Amino acid sequence: MIPELGEFALILAMLLAALQAFFGIMGPALRRDRWMAAVTPAVSGQFVMVATSMGCLITSFINNDFSVKYVAENSNSSLPLFYRVAALWGAHSGSLILWIFLLALWSIAAAIGTSRLPKPFASRVIGVLGVISFGFLLYTLATSNPFLRLDPPWPDGESLNPVLQDPGLAAHPPVLYTGYVGLAVAFAFAGAAMLEGRLDREWARWTRPWTTAAWAFLSCGIALGSWWAYYTLGWGGFWFWDPVENASFMPWLMATALIHSLAVTEKRGLFKSWTLLLAVLAFSLSLVGTFLVRSGVLVSVHSFAASPGRGTFILAFLIVMIGSALALYAWRAPLLKSEAGFELTARESFLLFNNILLVTACATVFAGTIAPLIAGPLGIGKLSVGPPYFNPTFLLSILPLLALLSVGIHAGWKRGNLGRRARILLLAFIAAAVIGCGVVFGFFTGGRVLSPVGVALGVWIILSSLIDPIDRLRRHISIPRAVLGMTLAHIGLGIFVISITSVEAFTAERDVALSAGGIAQLGAYQFQFQGVKPIEGADYSGVAGTVILKHNGALVDVMHPQKREYWVQHTVTTHSAIYMYRVSNVLVALGQDLGDGRWSLRLQVRPLVTFIWLAAFIMAAGGMLAISDRRYRLEREPAAALTPAALAAVPAVTRSEAG
Amino acid sequence: MRRLPIRFILPLVLFGLLVVVLAIGIKNSPEKDIIPSPLIGKPAPTFSLPSLTDPGQKVTSAQLRGHWYLFNVWGTWCISCRMEQAMLLRIKQTGLIPLVGLDWRDDPSVARSYLKHEGDPYQTIAVDQDGMEAIMWGVYGAPETFLVNPAGIVVYKYIGPITERAWERDILPRLPLTSEPAATSSS
């Protein structure tokens, strides 16, 4: 009964999404106020139906209803309650439900957020979101319905993939999807502006908080995934340049570019068509990412999530959504005029470089990701693209970006005059260079050619980000939250650069075979193995080792790396023990039983690795802080439509629209 | 009519090209459940690849002739491969059929240390660092496992991590009842 209710709610949601799209887009086009008034009830109804549907699926999981195929394939009665709920997004159909639910949530938020904006614009935004919702609901119902029944029901489920039974990974998809889907709002704002044929500085101000929020979630989502990969896999580090990782990273790069170009559009009325294009591309890349992940055309770390037969539908959806957005762009973007010019050394130039470099970085990642697709069938030769391609090409565009950042944030708008800041910037640079080289060559031996460069750039970014806030503090000038947020995000970036550099240069690892009482040395650390003990959990049994960790002979921690065998699927997973000592991560993974009480152990010391993820969260926190700025709290907005520039733009365009 | 500047149309054109690429990608991605491998019933590709465990040596299809074997495509980067690791070790324990590994698009040193650490279910492992050999076998995702008979014919192909169910239902029944001596060429 409950699954049928869920399916029915999903069908209703699809119909309501269709109404939402129709009224939202056609209402303003035909100037029907009553149609526009129907948009809010439609989107609210859609949300309620989607939430009902998701609630039904969760209920089936909680009740262990193994007559539902999706539940039977992804859950098990021995699974703890927490993972029974998280199992919802453990496979394809359920993660689509999660996607649709989050999109409905963003749509409701957008409906509330735009309620004070001009009615036709708000209506178009929700209309465009309705088109996306409709597409995904249709896709789910047509190809991936999670409510299908089994006859007869299975006595018990096949259980959730054990590698997914982990708090980090349970949290990763919802957060990442929130970011992915959030970019749909920026896309909808761009779509509404193009349908209207008008884009002014107010538009950029309305769009900024939505973009930044989506970006912040995306940052956290990517960091969670990378963190999980690090401590579960432990073998190859924290980033694999895997197609699925790239699929989340490319929209992030685009969203980062969009945040910066929106700043220019808001402050100076420039880069308008470029900003539109970025808003379209950022969400398009998350759609293309979905395609790559779900269609199974690319081989990936995450290949268990792929389902090849569904690719065709997503491709058709891509063509409709992205194709029409880009066609609209080709038609409307030429209408947008820049409101001013700027000098080469002005902040606008720096942000332009920022955008060019970020888009280039994104393009290189994109090229590397789809290269196997092109090379294979065309027979250009078989390509295997991996870190040897990605690392250098990515650095090629990112290093100049990092170098320009420190100067760029101090350049003035319109006329670039660093003025008195030039001196202190130079001082900061010298300090950073000294620290960079000093740390790398002084404290550590070894390292790579780029290590001092990386540390110096990171330190420079942090120091120069601090100049402005400190200056304001000394002169008792209040700091707007937007500036504070930007500063925090840039400091996060600096920390990120330093920690990546440190991990790349100074990681130490060793594989050893030890019997109880045996000691292994790695750097200044001693690991004393004390043997293993059996352990038992809700749906697994296994062994836990005991390793005493000492640093220069002083006791630091007792570590318990585990090896678990999950009963239902006969799958063994490795749970590394990780201890953070000072700023280094010490990792011990339990390997194979070599017999006679001897075990193989993998030991790693990675300095600063935790700061990579911490930095991502700092960046996200900076974004959230910026959103809370007073400027974005929408007071009644009569001025919005009445700026002289906007007034001048409106009649011309509406005429061309009518004619 | 006003003229459309090319720079505004360019994104649409590029997207059109991408759609073509993706469409070709779909066309070339075998449908997991519908189309069986074209290799089934055909001779397995002949190969001669460096050995993972003994880089000086070669693993060749000629060595494997005359015995049943399971050809398992894997990589340390592949999560699903980690999931079938325990099952592979169990298959090795049964002694019914040797496993021949193809370490696909992997860092051999990482792979060696992985096997040392997690247990090595394979009799021999060939290294396919550039992914060429996997293409010959029509592999599009790891793990994939091919059952090859003594005449060198591919009898069955299993996609995804081997589960107990797959081993008992799909692979065991295809093996001859009188267990022939396992391939011993390299042991």
mmCIF file of C-alpha atoms in Angstrom, chain A residues 154 158 161-163 228 232-233 235 240 242 273 277 288 291-292 295-304 306 308-309 311-312 315 318-319 322-323 326-327 329-335 366 370 372-374 377-378 382-385 511-512 563 565 569-572 574 589-594 600-602 656, chain B residues 1-5 7-16 18-34 76-87 89-90 104-105 109-110 112-120 129-132 135-136 139-143 161-165:
data_model
loop_
_atom_site.group_PDB
_atom_site.id
_atom_site.type_symbol
_atom_site.label_atom_id
_atom_site.label_comp_id
_atom_site.label_asym_id
_atom_site.label_seq_id
_atom_site.Cartn_x
_atom_site.Cartn_y
_atom_site.Cartn_z
ATOM 1 C CA TRP A 154 12.309 -11.889 -0.856
ATOM 2 C CA GLU A 158 20.645 -8.256 -0.235
ATOM 3 C CA ASN A 161 26.871 -2.253 -0.259
ATOM 4 C CA PRO A 162 29.237 -2.489 2.757
ATOM 5 C CA VAL A 163 31.600 0.163 1.448
ATOM 6 C CA TRP A 228 35.798 9.093 2.739
ATOM 7 C CA THR A 232 38.345 3.853 3.410
ATOM 8 C CA LEU A 233 40.592 3.238 0.465
ATOM 9 C CA TRP A 235 45.763 3.305 -0.955
ATOM 10 C CA PHE A 240 41.825 10.045 -8.080
ATOM 11 C CA ASP A 242 38.131 9.722 -11.486
ATOM 12 C CA SER A 273 26.526 37.807 -21.264
ATOM 13 C CA LEU A 277 26.833 31.745 -19.977
ATOM 14 C CA VAL A 288 26.512 16.203 -17.919
ATOM 15 C CA PHE A 291 24.967 11.610 -17.477
ATOM 16 C CA LEU A 292 28.542 10.397 -17.142
ATOM 17 C CA SER A 295 24.934 6.083 -18.164
ATOM 18 C CA GLY A 296 27.924 3.861 -17.595
ATOM 19 C CA VAL A 297 29.797 5.247 -20.601
ATOM 20 C CA LEU A 298 32.853 5.905 -18.490
ATOM 21 C CA VAL A 299 34.749 3.570 -16.239
ATOM 22 C CA SER A 300 35.022 4.820 -12.738
ATOM 23 C CA VAL A 301 35.755 4.209 -9.112
ATOM 24 C CA HIS A 302 32.042 4.480 -8.613
ATOM 25 C CA SER A 303 31.141 2.045 -11.353
ATOM 26 C CA PHE A 304 28.688 0.157 -9.146
ATOM 27 C CA ALA A 306 26.136 2.943 -13.283
ATOM 28 C CA PRO A 308 23.939 1.819 -19.080
ATOM 29 C CA GLY A 309 20.419 1.557 -20.494
ATOM 30 C CA GLY A 311 21.944 6.997 -20.886
ATOM 31 C CA THR A 312 19.740 7.685 -23.878
ATOM 32 C CA LEU A 315 21.081 12.518 -23.285
ATOM 33 C CA LEU A 318 20.502 17.206 -21.864
ATOM 34 C CA ILE A 319 19.689 18.203 -25.413
ATOM 35 C CA ILE A 322 21.125 22.703 -22.261
ATOM 36 C CA GLY A 323 20.377 23.005 -25.957
ATOM 37 C CA LEU A 326 22.245 27.852 -25.154
ATOM 38 C CA ALA A 327 19.964 28.643 -28.097
ATOM 39 C CA TYR A 329 21.626 32.538 -25.047
ATOM 40 C CA ALA A 330 22.656 32.870 -28.689
ATOM 41 C CA TRP A 331 19.451 34.818 -29.290
ATOM 42 C CA ARG A 332 19.321 37.056 -26.240
ATOM 43 C CA ALA A 333 22.898 37.609 -25.111
ATOM 44 C CA PRO A 334 23.746 40.012 -27.977
ATOM 45 C CA LEU A 335 21.127 42.388 -26.540
ATOM 46 C CA PHE A 366 36.599 18.118 -19.069
ATOM 47 C CA ILE A 370 35.787 12.612 -22.009
ATOM 48 C CA PRO A 372 38.502 8.095 -23.625
ATOM 49 C CA LEU A 373 35.043 8.539 -25.131
ATOM 50 C CA ILE A 374 36.392 10.332 -28.177
ATOM 51 C CA PRO A 377 35.396 4.925 -31.140
ATOM 52 C CA LEU A 378 37.295 7.224 -33.512
ATOM 53 C CA LYS A 382 43.802 4.254 -27.248
ATOM 54 C CA LEU A 383 44.072 6.849 -24.569
ATOM 55 C CA SER A 384 44.434 6.380 -20.906
ATOM 56 C CA VAL A 385 44.110 9.654 -19.075
ATOM 57 C CA ASP A 511 54.187 -1.747 4.254
ATOM 58 C CA VAL A 512 55.396 -4.063 6.975
ATOM 59 C CA LYS A 563 39.028 -5.573 9.077
ATOM 60 C CA GLU A 565 33.526 -9.137 6.962
ATOM 61 C CA GLN A 569 27.454 -10.031 1.048
ATOM 62 C CA HIS A 570 30.666 -11.762 2.124
ATOM 63 C CA THR A 571 32.497 -8.550 1.596
ATOM 64 C CA VAL A 572 35.583 -7.543 3.482
ATOM 65 C CA THR A 574 39.234 -2.241 5.743
ATOM 66 C CA ALA A 589 45.574 -0.179 7.998
ATOM 67 C CA LEU A 590 45.295 -3.847 8.825
ATOM 68 C CA GLY A 591 46.165 -6.065 5.902
ATOM 69 C CA GLN A 592 46.354 -9.784 5.526
ATOM 70 C CA ASP A 593 46.720 -12.540 8.053
ATOM 71 C CA LEU A 594 50.089 -14.016 7.154
ATOM 72 C CA SER A 600 50.734 -7.192 7.146
ATOM 73 C CA LEU A 601 50.243 -3.562 8.086
ATOM 74 C CA ARG A 602 50.256 -0.412 6.061
ATOM 75 C CA SER A 656 11.708 43.516 -29.735
ATOM 76 C CA MET B 1 17.121 40.938 -38.876
ATOM 77 C CA ARG B 2 20.147 41.628 -36.786
ATOM 78 C CA ARG B 3 23.194 39.535 -37.339
ATOM 79 C CA LEU B 4 24.066 37.027 -34.622
ATOM 80 C CA PRO B 5 27.674 37.440 -33.551
ATOM 81 C CA ARG B 7 30.734 34.239 -30.189
ATOM 82 C CA PHE B 8 27.205 33.888 -28.879
ATOM 83 C CA ILE B 9 26.469 30.871 -31.063
ATOM 84 C CA LEU B 10 29.753 29.140 -30.335
ATOM 85 C CA PRO B 11 28.590 27.571 -27.022
ATOM 86 C CA LEU B 12 25.629 26.003 -28.802
ATOM 87 C CA VAL B 13 27.864 24.622 -31.556
ATOM 88 C CA LEU B 14 30.315 23.174 -29.049
ATOM 89 C CA PHE B 15 27.445 21.624 -27.144
ATOM 90 C CA GLY B 16 26.210 20.050 -30.384
ATOM 91 C CA LEU B 18 29.534 17.173 -27.266
ATOM 92 C CA VAL B 19 26.133 15.608 -27.843
ATOM 93 C CA VAL B 20 27.561 13.720 -30.822
ATOM 94 C CA VAL B 21 30.426 12.444 -28.674
ATOM 95 C CA LEU B 22 28.080 11.375 -25.885
ATOM 96 C CA ALA B 23 25.755 9.671 -28.341
ATOM 97 C CA ILE B 24 28.694 7.694 -29.718
ATOM 98 C CA GLY B 25 29.619 6.919 -26.122
ATOM 99 C CA ILE B 26 26.176 5.476 -25.469
ATOM 100 C CA LYS B 27 26.205 3.502 -28.675
ATOM 101 C CA ASN B 28 29.493 1.932 -27.657
ATOM 102 C CA SER B 29 28.605 1.188 -24.062
ATOM 103 C CA PRO B 30 27.269 -2.345 -24.032
ATOM 104 C CA GLU B 31 23.931 -2.747 -22.325
ATOM 105 C CA LYS B 32 24.777 -4.552 -19.155
ATOM 106 C CA ASP B 33 21.796 -6.854 -19.039
ATOM 107 C CA ILE B 34 20.754 -7.212 -22.643
ATOM 108 C CA THR B 76 43.238 -1.066 -7.102
ATOM 109 C CA TRP B 77 41.273 2.089 -7.992
ATOM 110 C CA CYS B 78 38.064 0.111 -8.409
ATOM 111 C CA ILE B 79 35.844 -0.112 -5.348
ATOM 112 C CA SER B 80 33.766 -2.941 -6.704
ATOM 113 C CA CYS B 81 36.970 -4.956 -7.134
ATOM 114 C CA ARG B 82 37.686 -4.552 -3.439
ATOM 115 C CA MET B 83 34.223 -5.890 -2.786
ATOM 116 C CA GLU B 84 34.846 -9.128 -4.661
ATOM 117 C CA GLN B 85 38.298 -9.633 -3.160
ATOM 118 C CA ALA B 86 37.018 -11.903 -0.367
ATOM 119 C CA MET B 87 35.016 -13.983 -2.840
ATOM 120 C CA LEU B 89 40.131 -15.601 -2.197
ATOM 121 C CA ARG B 90 37.358 -18.084 -1.433
ATOM 122 C CA TRP B 104 43.949 -2.754 -15.554
ATOM 123 C CA ARG B 105 45.094 0.877 -15.819
ATOM 124 C CA SER B 109 53.665 -0.860 -7.399
ATOM 125 C CA VAL B 110 50.384 0.097 -5.721
ATOM 126 C CA ARG B 112 51.671 -5.248 -5.698
ATOM 127 C CA SER B 113 51.442 -3.658 -2.297
ATOM 128 C CA TYR B 114 47.646 -4.023 -2.352
ATOM 129 C CA LEU B 115 47.874 -7.761 -2.999
ATOM 130 C CA LYS B 116 50.581 -8.210 -0.407
ATOM 131 C CA HIS B 117 48.304 -6.460 2.036
ATOM 132 C CA GLU B 118 44.879 -7.833 1.165
ATOM 133 C CA GLY B 119 45.801 -11.282 -0.074
ATOM 134 C CA ASP B 120 46.510 -12.471 -3.596
ATOM 135 C CA GLN B 129 48.811 -0.317 -17.767
ATOM 136 C CA ASP B 130 47.607 1.534 -20.871
ATOM 137 C CA GLY B 131 44.287 -0.317 -21.057
ATOM 138 C CA MET B 132 44.964 -1.827 -24.516
ATOM 139 C CA ILE B 135 39.916 -3.153 -24.997
ATOM 140 C CA MET B 136 40.717 -6.399 -26.801
ATOM 141 C CA VAL B 139 35.939 -4.596 -21.100
ATOM 142 C CA TYR B 140 34.095 -1.434 -20.241
ATOM 143 C CA GLY B 141 34.118 -1.470 -16.486
ATOM 144 C CA ALA B 142 35.897 -3.245 -13.708
ATOM 145 C CA PRO B 143 35.497 -5.824 -12.400
ATOM 146 C CA PRO B 161 31.810 -8.042 -8.401
ATOM 147 C CA ILE B 162 31.454 -11.809 -8.153
ATOM 148 C CA THR B 163 29.086 -12.742 -5.365
ATOM 149 C CA GLU B 164 28.576 -16.086 -3.735
ATOM 150 C CA ARG B 165 25.328 -16.340 -5.667
#
